[in-house]
Amino acid sequence: MEEQWLRQTDFLQHIFDAVPSLLFLVDDDVRIINLNAAAARLADEEKKSATQQRGGDFLHCIFSYETPEGCGRSSHCRDCVIRRSVGKAIQGECVYRETTRMNLLKGDSITEIYVSVTTSPIYYRGRKLALLVMED
Protein backbone atom coordinates (compact mmCIF):
# COMPACT_ATOMS: atom_id res chain seq x y z
CA MET A 1 0.00 0.00 0.00
CA GLU A 2 1.39 3.37 -1.00
CA GLU A 3 1.77 5.80 1.86
CA GLN A 4 -0.27 8.95 1.27
CA TRP A 5 2.53 11.20 2.56
CA LEU A 6 4.78 10.00 -0.28
CA ARG A 7 2.55 11.84 -2.76
CA GLN A 8 2.72 15.17 -0.96
CA THR A 9 4.67 17.92 -2.69
CA ASP A 10 6.30 19.19 0.48
CA PHE A 11 7.64 15.69 1.25
CA LEU A 12 9.20 15.50 -2.22
CA GLN A 13 10.75 18.95 -1.73
CA HIS A 14 12.28 17.74 1.55
CA ILE A 15 13.89 14.85 -0.32
CA PHE A 16 15.10 17.24 -3.05
CA ASP A 17 16.60 19.52 -0.37
CA ALA A 18 18.27 16.62 1.47
CA VAL A 19 20.47 15.77 -1.52
CA PRO A 20 23.91 17.34 -1.01
CA SER A 21 24.53 17.75 -4.76
CA LEU A 22 23.25 20.85 -6.54
CA LEU A 23 19.88 19.98 -8.11
CA PHE A 24 17.98 22.15 -10.56
CA LEU A 25 14.81 21.53 -12.53
CA VAL A 26 15.21 23.68 -15.66
CA ASP A 27 13.57 24.37 -19.01
CA ASP A 28 15.22 24.39 -22.45
CA ASP A 29 16.76 27.85 -21.83
CA VAL A 30 18.21 26.66 -18.49
CA ARG A 31 15.60 28.77 -16.69
CA ILE A 32 15.23 27.49 -13.14
CA ILE A 33 11.84 26.01 -12.27
CA ASN A 34 12.99 24.59 -8.91
CA LEU A 35 16.25 23.99 -7.06
CA ASN A 36 17.38 22.38 -3.86
CA ALA A 37 18.88 23.93 -0.75
CA ALA A 38 22.48 23.05 -1.73
CA ALA A 39 22.12 24.98 -5.00
CA ALA A 40 20.69 28.00 -3.19
CA ARG A 41 23.59 27.96 -0.70
CA LEU A 42 26.19 27.97 -3.50
CA ALA A 43 24.72 31.16 -4.92
CA ASP A 44 24.10 32.67 -1.46
CA GLU A 45 20.54 33.38 -2.53
CA GLU A 46 17.05 32.48 -1.47
CA LYS A 47 15.43 29.69 -3.44
CA LYS A 48 12.46 31.85 -4.37
CA SER A 49 14.74 34.42 -6.05
CA ALA A 50 16.07 31.72 -8.40
CA THR A 51 12.77 30.92 -10.06
CA GLN A 52 12.74 31.94 -13.72
CA GLN A 53 16.38 33.05 -13.69
CA ARG A 54 18.73 31.31 -16.10
CA GLY A 55 21.27 29.11 -14.34
CA GLY A 56 24.33 31.19 -15.20
CA ASP A 57 22.64 34.38 -14.04
CA PHE A 58 21.64 32.79 -10.74
CA LEU A 59 25.08 31.24 -10.13
CA HIS A 60 26.83 34.45 -11.26
CA CYS A 61 28.79 32.84 -14.09
CA ILE A 62 31.26 35.45 -15.35
CA PHE A 63 30.11 34.93 -18.94
CA SER A 64 26.56 35.95 -18.06
CA TYR A 65 27.93 39.46 -17.45
CA GLU A 66 29.42 39.79 -20.95
CA THR A 67 26.12 40.79 -22.50
CA PRO A 68 23.04 42.59 -21.16
CA GLU A 69 20.92 39.58 -22.15
CA GLY A 70 22.80 37.39 -19.63
CA CYS A 71 23.20 33.62 -19.46
CA GLY A 72 23.14 31.82 -22.77
CA ARG A 73 23.70 34.90 -24.88
CA SER A 74 27.50 35.36 -24.73
CA SER A 75 29.84 33.89 -27.35
CA HIS A 76 31.26 31.63 -24.60
CA CYS A 77 27.84 30.10 -23.97
CA ARG A 78 28.02 28.05 -27.18
CA ASP A 79 30.64 25.88 -25.47
CA CYS A 80 28.86 25.66 -22.10
CA VAL A 81 28.74 22.06 -20.89
CA ILE A 82 25.71 22.80 -18.72
CA ARG A 83 23.70 24.40 -21.51
CA ARG A 84 24.66 21.63 -23.96
CA SER A 85 23.80 18.89 -21.44
CA VAL A 86 20.41 20.45 -20.69
CA GLY A 87 19.73 20.62 -24.43
CA LYS A 88 20.45 16.91 -24.75
CA ALA A 89 18.11 16.13 -21.85
CA ILE A 90 15.34 18.20 -23.44
CA GLN A 91 15.83 16.04 -26.56
CA GLY A 92 15.44 12.88 -24.46
CA GLU A 93 19.09 11.95 -23.83
CA CYS A 94 20.86 11.54 -20.51
CA VAL A 95 24.31 12.99 -19.86
CA TYR A 96 26.45 11.36 -17.18
CA ARG A 97 29.15 13.17 -15.23
CA GLU A 98 30.61 15.48 -17.84
CA THR A 99 33.15 17.67 -16.06
CA THR A 100 33.46 21.40 -16.59
CA ARG A 101 35.08 24.43 -15.03
CA MET A 102 32.98 27.41 -14.01
CA ASN A 103 34.14 30.87 -13.03
CA LEU A 104 31.66 32.48 -10.66
CA LEU A 105 31.66 36.08 -9.54
CA LYS A 106 31.55 36.29 -5.74
CA GLY A 107 31.53 39.92 -4.67
CA ASP A 108 34.59 41.47 -6.30
CA SER A 109 36.46 38.21 -6.87
CA ILE A 110 36.18 35.27 -9.24
CA THR A 111 35.85 31.79 -7.79
CA GLU A 112 36.80 28.86 -10.01
CA ILE A 113 34.92 25.62 -9.41
CA TYR A 114 34.97 22.28 -11.19
CA VAL A 115 31.70 20.41 -11.41
CA SER A 116 30.51 17.13 -12.76
CA VAL A 117 27.29 17.63 -14.73
CA THR A 118 24.55 15.03 -15.11
CA THR A 119 21.22 15.69 -16.81
CA SER A 120 18.09 13.63 -17.29
CA PRO A 121 14.91 14.38 -19.21
CA ILE A 122 11.66 14.92 -17.35
CA TYR A 123 8.32 15.10 -19.13
CA TYR A 124 5.54 16.50 -17.00
CA ARG A 125 2.10 17.57 -18.18
CA GLY A 126 3.28 17.89 -21.76
CA ARG A 127 6.30 19.99 -20.85
CA LYS A 128 9.90 18.99 -21.57
CA LEU A 129 12.21 19.78 -18.65
CA ALA A 130 15.63 18.65 -17.47
CA LEU A 131 16.92 17.57 -14.10
CA LEU A 132 20.38 19.10 -13.80
CA VAL A 133 22.73 17.68 -11.17
CA MET A 134 26.03 19.41 -10.41
CA GLU A 135 28.61 17.81 -8.11
CA ASP A 136 32.09 18.84 -6.93
Coordinates of N, CA, C and O in Angstrom, one line a residue:
M1 N 0.8 -1.2 0.0 CA 0.0 0.0 0.0 C 0.9 1.2 0.0 O 1.8 1.4 0.8
E2 N 0.6 2.1 -0.9 CA 1.4 3.4 -1.0 C 1.0 4.3 0.1 O -0.2 4.5 0.4
E3 N 2.0 4.8 0.8 CA 1.8 5.8 1.9 C 1.3 7.1 1.3 O 1.9 7.6 0.3
Q4 N 0.3 7.7 1.8 CA -0.3 9.0 1.3 C 0.8 10.1 1.4 O 0.8 10.9 0.5
W5 N 1.6 10.1 2.4 CA 2.5 11.2 2.6 C 3.6 11.2 1.5 O 4.2 12.2 1.2
L6 N 3.8 10.1 0.8 CA 4.8 10.0 -0.3 C 4.4 10.8 -1.5 O 5.2 11.3 -2.3
R7 N 3.1 11.1 -1.6 CA 2.5 11.8 -2.8 C 2.5 13.3 -2.5 O 2.2 14.1 -3.4
Q8 N 2.8 13.8 -1.3 CA 2.7 15.2 -1.0 C 3.9 15.9 -1.5 O 5.1 15.5 -1.4
T9 N 3.6 17.1 -2.1 CA 4.7 17.9 -2.7 C 5.7 18.4 -1.7 O 6.9 18.3 -2.0
D10 N 5.3 18.7 -0.5 CA 6.3 19.2 0.5 C 7.2 18.1 0.9 O 8.4 18.3 1.1
F11 N 6.8 16.8 0.9 CA 7.6 15.7 1.2 C 8.7 15.5 0.1 O 9.9 15.3 0.4
L12 N 8.3 15.6 -1.1 CA 9.2 15.5 -2.2 C 10.2 16.6 -2.2 O 11.4 16.4 -2.5
Q13 N 9.8 17.8 -1.8 CA 10.7 18.9 -1.7 C 11.8 18.7 -0.6 O 12.9 19.0 -0.8
H14 N 11.3 18.1 0.5 CA 12.3 17.7 1.5 C 13.3 16.7 1.1 O 14.5 16.9 1.4
I15 N 12.9 15.8 0.2 CA 13.9 14.8 -0.3 C 14.8 15.6 -1.2 O 16.1 15.4 -1.2
F16 N 14.3 16.4 -2.1 CA 15.1 17.2 -3.0 C 16.1 18.1 -2.3 O 17.3 18.1 -2.6
D17 N 15.7 18.7 -1.2 CA 16.6 19.5 -0.4 C 17.6 18.7 0.4 O 18.7 19.2 0.8
A18 N 17.3 17.5 0.7 CA 18.3 16.6 1.5 C 19.5 16.2 0.6 O 20.5 15.8 1.2
V19 N 19.4 16.2 -0.7 CA 20.5 15.8 -1.5 C 21.6 16.8 -1.5 O 21.3 18.0 -1.7
P20 N 22.8 16.4 -1.1 CA 23.9 17.3 -1.0 C 24.4 17.9 -2.3 O 25.1 18.9 -2.4
S21 N 24.1 17.2 -3.4 CA 24.5 17.8 -4.8 C 23.6 18.9 -5.1 O 22.5 19.0 -4.6
L22 N 24.1 19.7 -6.1 CA 23.3 20.8 -6.5 C 22.2 20.3 -7.5 O 22.6 19.7 -8.5
L23 N 20.9 20.5 -7.2 CA 19.9 20.0 -8.1 C 19.1 21.2 -8.6 O 18.7 22.0 -7.9
F24 N 18.8 21.1 -9.9 CA 18.0 22.1 -10.6 C 17.0 21.5 -11.5 O 17.4 20.5 -12.2
L25 N 15.8 21.9 -11.5 CA 14.8 21.5 -12.5 C 14.7 22.7 -13.5 O 14.4 23.9 -13.0
V26 N 15.1 22.5 -14.7 CA 15.2 23.7 -15.7 C 14.5 23.4 -17.0 O 14.2 22.3 -17.3
D27 N 14.2 24.5 -17.7 CA 13.6 24.4 -19.0 C 14.7 24.4 -20.1 O 15.9 24.3 -19.8
D28 N 14.3 24.5 -21.3 CA 15.2 24.4 -22.4 C 16.2 25.6 -22.5 O 17.2 25.5 -23.2
D29 N 15.9 26.7 -21.9 CA 16.8 27.8 -21.8 C 17.5 27.9 -20.5 O 18.1 29.0 -20.2
V30 N 17.6 26.8 -19.8 CA 18.2 26.7 -18.5 C 17.6 27.7 -17.5 O 18.3 28.1 -16.6
R31 N 16.3 28.0 -17.7 CA 15.6 28.8 -16.7 C 15.2 27.9 -15.5 O 14.6 26.8 -15.7
I32 N 15.5 28.3 -14.3 CA 15.2 27.5 -13.1 C 13.7 27.5 -12.8 O 13.1 28.5 -12.6
I33 N 13.2 26.2 -12.7 CA 11.8 26.0 -12.3 C 11.8 25.7 -10.8 O 11.0 26.2 -10.0
N34 N 12.8 24.9 -10.3 CA 13.0 24.6 -8.9 C 14.5 24.3 -8.7 O 15.2 23.9 -9.6
L35 N 14.9 24.3 -7.4 CA 16.2 24.0 -7.1 C 16.2 23.5 -5.6 O 15.3 23.7 -4.9
N36 N 17.3 22.9 -5.2 CA 17.4 22.4 -3.9 C 18.2 23.4 -3.0 O 18.7 24.3 -3.5
A37 N 18.2 23.0 -1.7 CA 18.9 23.9 -0.7 C 20.4 24.1 -1.0 O 20.9 25.2 -0.9
A38 N 21.0 23.0 -1.4 CA 22.5 23.1 -1.7 C 22.8 24.0 -2.9 O 23.7 24.8 -2.8
A39 N 21.9 24.1 -3.9 CA 22.1 25.0 -5.0 C 21.9 26.4 -4.5 O 22.7 27.3 -4.9
A40 N 20.9 26.6 -3.7 CA 20.7 28.0 -3.2 C 21.9 28.5 -2.3 O 22.3 29.6 -2.4
R41 N 22.4 27.6 -1.5 CA 23.6 28.0 -0.7 C 24.8 28.4 -1.5 O 25.5 29.3 -1.2
L42 N 25.0 27.6 -2.7 CA 26.2 28.0 -3.5 C 26.1 29.4 -4.0 O 27.1 30.1 -4.0
A43 N 24.9 29.8 -4.4 CA 24.7 31.2 -4.9 C 24.5 32.2 -3.8 O 24.3 33.4 -4.1
D44 N 24.4 31.8 -2.6 CA 24.1 32.7 -1.5 C 22.8 33.4 -1.7 O 22.7 34.6 -1.5
E45 N 21.8 32.7 -2.2 CA 20.5 33.4 -2.5 C 19.4 32.5 -2.0 O 19.5 31.4 -1.7
E46 N 18.3 33.2 -1.9 CA 17.0 32.5 -1.5 C 16.5 31.7 -2.7 O 16.6 32.1 -3.8
K47 N 16.0 30.5 -2.4 CA 15.4 29.7 -3.4 C 14.4 30.4 -4.3 O 14.4 30.3 -5.5
K48 N 13.5 31.2 -3.6 CA 12.5 31.8 -4.4 C 13.0 32.9 -5.4 O 12.4 33.1 -6.4
S49 N 14.2 33.4 -5.1 CA 14.7 34.4 -6.0 C 15.3 33.8 -7.3 O 15.5 34.4 -8.3
A50 N 15.5 32.4 -7.3 CA 16.1 31.7 -8.4 C 15.0 31.4 -9.5 O 15.4 31.3 -10.7
T51 N 13.8 31.3 -9.1 CA 12.8 30.9 -10.1 C 12.7 31.9 -11.3 O 12.7 33.1 -11.1
Q52 N 12.8 31.3 -12.4 CA 12.7 31.9 -13.7 C 14.0 32.6 -14.1 O 14.1 33.2 -15.2
Q53 N 15.1 32.6 -13.3 CA 16.4 33.1 -13.7 C 17.1 31.9 -14.5 O 16.9 30.8 -14.2
R54 N 17.9 32.3 -15.4 CA 18.7 31.3 -16.1 C 19.8 30.9 -15.1 O 20.3 31.7 -14.3
G55 N 20.3 29.7 -15.3 CA 21.3 29.1 -14.3 C 22.5 29.9 -14.2 O 23.0 30.2 -13.1
G56 N 23.1 30.4 -15.3 CA 24.3 31.2 -15.2 C 24.1 32.5 -14.5 O 25.0 33.0 -13.8
D57 N 22.9 33.1 -14.7 CA 22.6 34.4 -14.0 C 22.5 34.2 -12.5 O 23.1 34.9 -11.7
F58 N 21.8 33.1 -12.2 CA 21.6 32.8 -10.7 C 23.0 32.4 -10.0 O 23.2 32.9 -8.9
L59 N 23.8 31.7 -10.7 CA 25.1 31.2 -10.1 C 26.2 32.3 -10.3 O 27.3 32.1 -9.8
H60 N 25.9 33.4 -11.0 CA 26.8 34.5 -11.3 C 28.0 34.0 -12.1 O 29.2 34.4 -11.8
C61 N 27.8 33.2 -13.1 CA 28.8 32.8 -14.1 C 29.3 34.1 -14.7 O 28.6 35.0 -15.1
I62 N 30.7 34.2 -14.8 CA 31.3 35.5 -15.4 C 30.8 35.7 -16.8 O 30.7 36.9 -17.2
F63 N 30.5 34.7 -17.6 CA 30.1 34.9 -18.9 C 28.7 35.5 -19.0 O 28.4 36.1 -20.1
S64 N 27.9 35.4 -18.0 CA 26.6 35.9 -18.1 C 26.6 37.5 -18.0 O 25.6 38.1 -18.3
Y65 N 27.8 38.0 -17.6 CA 27.9 39.5 -17.5 C 28.5 40.1 -18.7 O 28.6 41.3 -18.8
E66 N 28.8 39.3 -19.7 CA 29.4 39.8 -21.0 C 28.4 40.5 -21.9 O 28.8 41.2 -22.8
T67 N 27.2 40.2 -21.7 CA 26.1 40.8 -22.5 C 24.9 41.2 -21.6 O 24.6 40.4 -20.7
P68 N 24.2 42.2 -22.0 CA 23.0 42.6 -21.2 C 22.0 41.5 -21.1 O 21.2 41.5 -20.2
E69 N 21.9 40.6 -22.1 CA 20.9 39.6 -22.1 C 21.2 38.4 -21.2 O 20.4 37.6 -20.9
G70 N 22.5 38.3 -20.7 CA 22.8 37.4 -19.6 C 23.1 36.0 -20.1 O 23.5 35.8 -21.3
C71 N 22.9 35.0 -19.2 CA 23.2 33.6 -19.5 C 22.6 33.1 -20.8 O 21.5 33.3 -21.1
G72 N 23.5 32.4 -21.5 CA 23.1 31.8 -22.8 C 23.3 32.7 -24.0 O 23.1 32.3 -25.1
R73 N 23.7 33.9 -23.8 CA 23.7 34.9 -24.9 C 25.1 35.4 -25.3 O 25.3 36.0 -26.3
S74 N 26.1 35.0 -24.5 CA 27.5 35.4 -24.7 C 28.1 34.4 -25.7 O 27.6 33.3 -25.9
S75 N 29.2 34.8 -26.4 CA 29.8 33.9 -27.4 C 30.4 32.7 -26.6 O 30.5 31.6 -27.2
H76 N 30.7 32.8 -25.4 CA 31.3 31.6 -24.6 C 30.2 30.6 -24.3 O 30.5 29.4 -24.1
C77 N 28.9 31.0 -24.3 CA 27.8 30.1 -24.0 C 27.6 29.0 -25.0 O 27.1 27.9 -24.6
R78 N 28.1 29.1 -26.2 CA 28.0 28.1 -27.2 C 28.8 26.8 -26.7 O 28.4 25.7 -27.1
D79 N 29.8 27.0 -25.9 CA 30.6 25.9 -25.5 C 30.3 25.4 -24.0 O 31.0 24.6 -23.5
C80 N 29.2 26.0 -23.5 CA 28.9 25.7 -22.1 C 28.4 24.2 -22.0 O 27.4 23.8 -22.6
V81 N 29.1 23.5 -21.1 CA 28.7 22.1 -20.9 C 27.3 21.9 -20.3 O 26.6 21.1 -20.6
I82 N 27.0 22.9 -19.4 CA 25.7 22.8 -18.7 C 24.6 23.0 -19.7 O 23.6 22.3 -19.8
R83 N 24.7 24.1 -20.5 CA 23.7 24.4 -21.5 C 23.6 23.3 -22.5 O 22.5 22.9 -22.9
R84 N 24.7 22.7 -23.0 CA 24.7 21.6 -24.0 C 24.0 20.4 -23.4 O 23.2 19.7 -24.0
S85 N 24.4 20.1 -22.1 CA 23.8 18.9 -21.4 C 22.3 19.0 -21.2 O 21.5 18.1 -21.4
V86 N 21.8 20.2 -20.8 CA 20.4 20.4 -20.7 C 19.7 20.3 -22.0 O 18.6 19.7 -22.1
G87 N 20.3 20.8 -23.1 CA 19.7 20.6 -24.4 C 19.6 19.2 -24.8 O 18.5 18.8 -25.4
K88 N 20.6 18.3 -24.5 CA 20.4 16.9 -24.7 C 19.3 16.3 -23.9 O 18.6 15.4 -24.5
A89 N 19.2 16.7 -22.7 CA 18.1 16.1 -21.9 C 16.7 16.5 -22.4 O 15.8 15.7 -22.4
I90 N 16.6 17.7 -22.9 CA 15.3 18.2 -23.4 C 15.0 17.4 -24.7 O 13.8 17.1 -25.0
Q91 N 16.0 16.9 -25.4 CA 15.8 16.0 -26.6 C 15.6 14.6 -26.2 O 15.5 13.7 -27.1
G92 N 15.7 14.2 -24.9 CA 15.4 12.9 -24.5 C 16.7 12.1 -24.1 O 16.6 10.9 -23.7
E93 N 17.8 12.7 -24.2 CA 19.1 11.9 -23.8 C 19.5 12.2 -22.4 O 19.1 13.2 -21.8
C94 N 20.3 11.3 -21.8 CA 20.9 11.5 -20.5 C 22.3 11.8 -20.7 O 23.0 11.3 -21.6
V95 N 22.9 12.7 -19.9 CA 24.3 13.0 -19.9 C 24.8 12.6 -18.5 O 24.2 12.9 -17.5
Y96 N 25.9 11.8 -18.4 CA 26.4 11.4 -17.2 C 27.8 12.0 -16.9 O 28.7 11.8 -17.7
R97 N 27.9 12.7 -15.8 CA 29.1 13.2 -15.2 C 30.1 13.8 -16.2 O 31.3 13.4 -16.3
E98 N 29.7 14.7 -17.0 CA 30.6 15.5 -17.8 C 31.2 16.6 -17.0 O 30.4 17.4 -16.4
T99 N 32.5 16.7 -16.9 CA 33.1 17.7 -16.1 C 33.4 19.0 -16.8 O 33.7 19.0 -18.0
T100 N 33.2 20.1 -16.0 CA 33.5 21.4 -16.6 C 34.0 22.3 -15.5 O 33.8 22.1 -14.3
R101 N 34.6 23.4 -15.9 CA 35.1 24.4 -15.0 C 34.1 25.6 -15.2 O 33.7 26.0 -16.3
M102 N 33.8 26.2 -14.0 CA 33.0 27.4 -14.0 C 33.7 28.5 -13.2 O 34.3 28.2 -12.2
N103 N 33.6 29.7 -13.7 CA 34.1 30.9 -13.0 C 32.9 31.7 -12.6 O 32.2 32.2 -13.4
L104 N 32.8 31.8 -11.3 CA 31.7 32.5 -10.7 C 32.1 33.8 -10.0 O 33.1 33.8 -9.3
L105 N 31.4 34.8 -10.2 CA 31.7 36.1 -9.5 C 31.1 36.1 -8.1 O 29.9 35.9 -7.9
K106 N 32.0 36.2 -7.2 CA 31.6 36.3 -5.7 C 32.0 37.6 -5.2 O 33.2 37.8 -4.9
G107 N 31.1 38.6 -5.1 CA 31.5 39.9 -4.7 C 32.4 40.5 -5.7 O 32.0 40.7 -6.9
D108 N 33.6 40.9 -5.4 CA 34.6 41.5 -6.3 C 35.6 40.5 -6.8 O 36.5 40.8 -7.6
S109 N 35.5 39.2 -6.4 CA 36.5 38.2 -6.9 C 35.8 37.1 -7.7 O 34.6 36.9 -7.6
I110 N 36.6 36.4 -8.4 CA 36.2 35.3 -9.2 C 36.6 34.0 -8.5 O 37.7 33.8 -8.2
T111 N 35.6 33.1 -8.4 CA 35.9 31.8 -7.8 C 35.8 30.7 -8.9 O 34.8 30.7 -9.6
E112 N 36.8 29.9 -9.0 CA 36.8 28.9 -10.0 C 36.4 27.6 -9.3 O 36.9 27.2 -8.3
I113 N 35.4 26.9 -9.9 CA 34.9 25.6 -9.4 C 34.9 24.6 -10.6 O 34.7 25.0 -11.7
Y114 N 35.1 23.4 -10.2 CA 35.0 22.3 -11.2 C 33.8 21.5 -10.8 O 33.6 21.1 -9.6
V115 N 32.9 21.2 -11.7 CA 31.7 20.4 -11.4 C 31.5 19.3 -12.4 O 31.9 19.4 -13.6
S116 N 30.9 18.2 -11.9 CA 30.5 17.1 -12.8 C 29.0 17.3 -13.0 O 28.2 17.5 -12.1
V117 N 28.7 17.3 -14.3 CA 27.3 17.6 -14.7 C 26.6 16.4 -15.2 O 27.1 15.6 -16.0
T118 N 25.4 16.1 -14.7 CA 24.6 15.0 -15.1 C 23.2 15.6 -15.4 O 22.7 16.4 -14.6
T119 N 22.6 15.2 -16.5 CA 21.2 15.7 -16.8 C 20.4 14.5 -17.2 O 20.8 13.5 -17.8
S120 N 19.1 14.6 -16.9 CA 18.1 13.6 -17.3 C 16.8 14.3 -17.8 O 16.5 15.4 -17.2
P121 N 16.2 13.8 -18.8 CA 14.9 14.4 -19.2 C 13.8 14.1 -18.2 O 13.7 13.0 -17.6
I122 N 12.9 15.1 -18.1 CA 11.7 14.9 -17.3 C 10.5 15.5 -18.2 O 10.6 16.6 -18.7
Y123 N 9.5 14.7 -18.4 CA 8.3 15.1 -19.1 C 7.2 15.2 -18.1 O 6.8 14.2 -17.5
Y124 N 6.6 16.3 -18.0 CA 5.5 16.5 -17.0 C 4.5 17.4 -17.6 O 4.7 18.5 -18.0
R125 N 3.3 16.9 -17.7 CA 2.1 17.6 -18.2 C 2.4 18.2 -19.5 O 2.1 19.4 -19.8
G126 N 3.0 17.4 -20.4 CA 3.3 17.9 -21.8 C 4.5 18.8 -21.9 O 4.7 19.3 -23.0
R127 N 5.2 19.1 -20.8 CA 6.3 20.0 -20.9 C 7.6 19.2 -20.8 O 7.8 18.3 -19.9
K128 N 8.6 19.6 -21.6 CA 9.9 19.0 -21.6 C 10.8 19.8 -20.6 O 11.0 21.0 -20.9
L129 N 11.3 19.1 -19.6 CA 12.2 19.8 -18.7 C 13.4 18.9 -18.5 O 13.5 17.8 -19.0
A130 N 14.4 19.4 -17.7 CA 15.6 18.6 -17.5 C 15.9 18.7 -16.0 O 15.8 19.8 -15.4
L131 N 16.4 17.6 -15.4 CA 16.9 17.6 -14.1 C 18.4 17.7 -14.3 O 19.1 16.9 -14.9
L132 N 19.0 18.8 -13.7 CA 20.4 19.1 -13.8 C 21.0 18.9 -12.4 O 20.6 19.4 -11.4
V133 N 22.0 18.0 -12.4 CA 22.7 17.7 -11.2 C 24.2 18.1 -11.3 O 24.8 17.8 -12.3
M134 N 24.7 18.9 -10.4 CA 26.0 19.4 -10.4 C 26.7 19.0 -9.1 O 26.2 19.2 -8.0
E135 N 27.9 18.3 -9.3 CA 28.6 17.8 -8.1 C 30.1 18.3 -8.2 O 30.6 18.4 -9.3
D136 N 30.6 18.5 -7.0 CA 32.1 18.8 -6.9 C 32.9 17.7 -7.4 O 32.6 16.5 -7.1

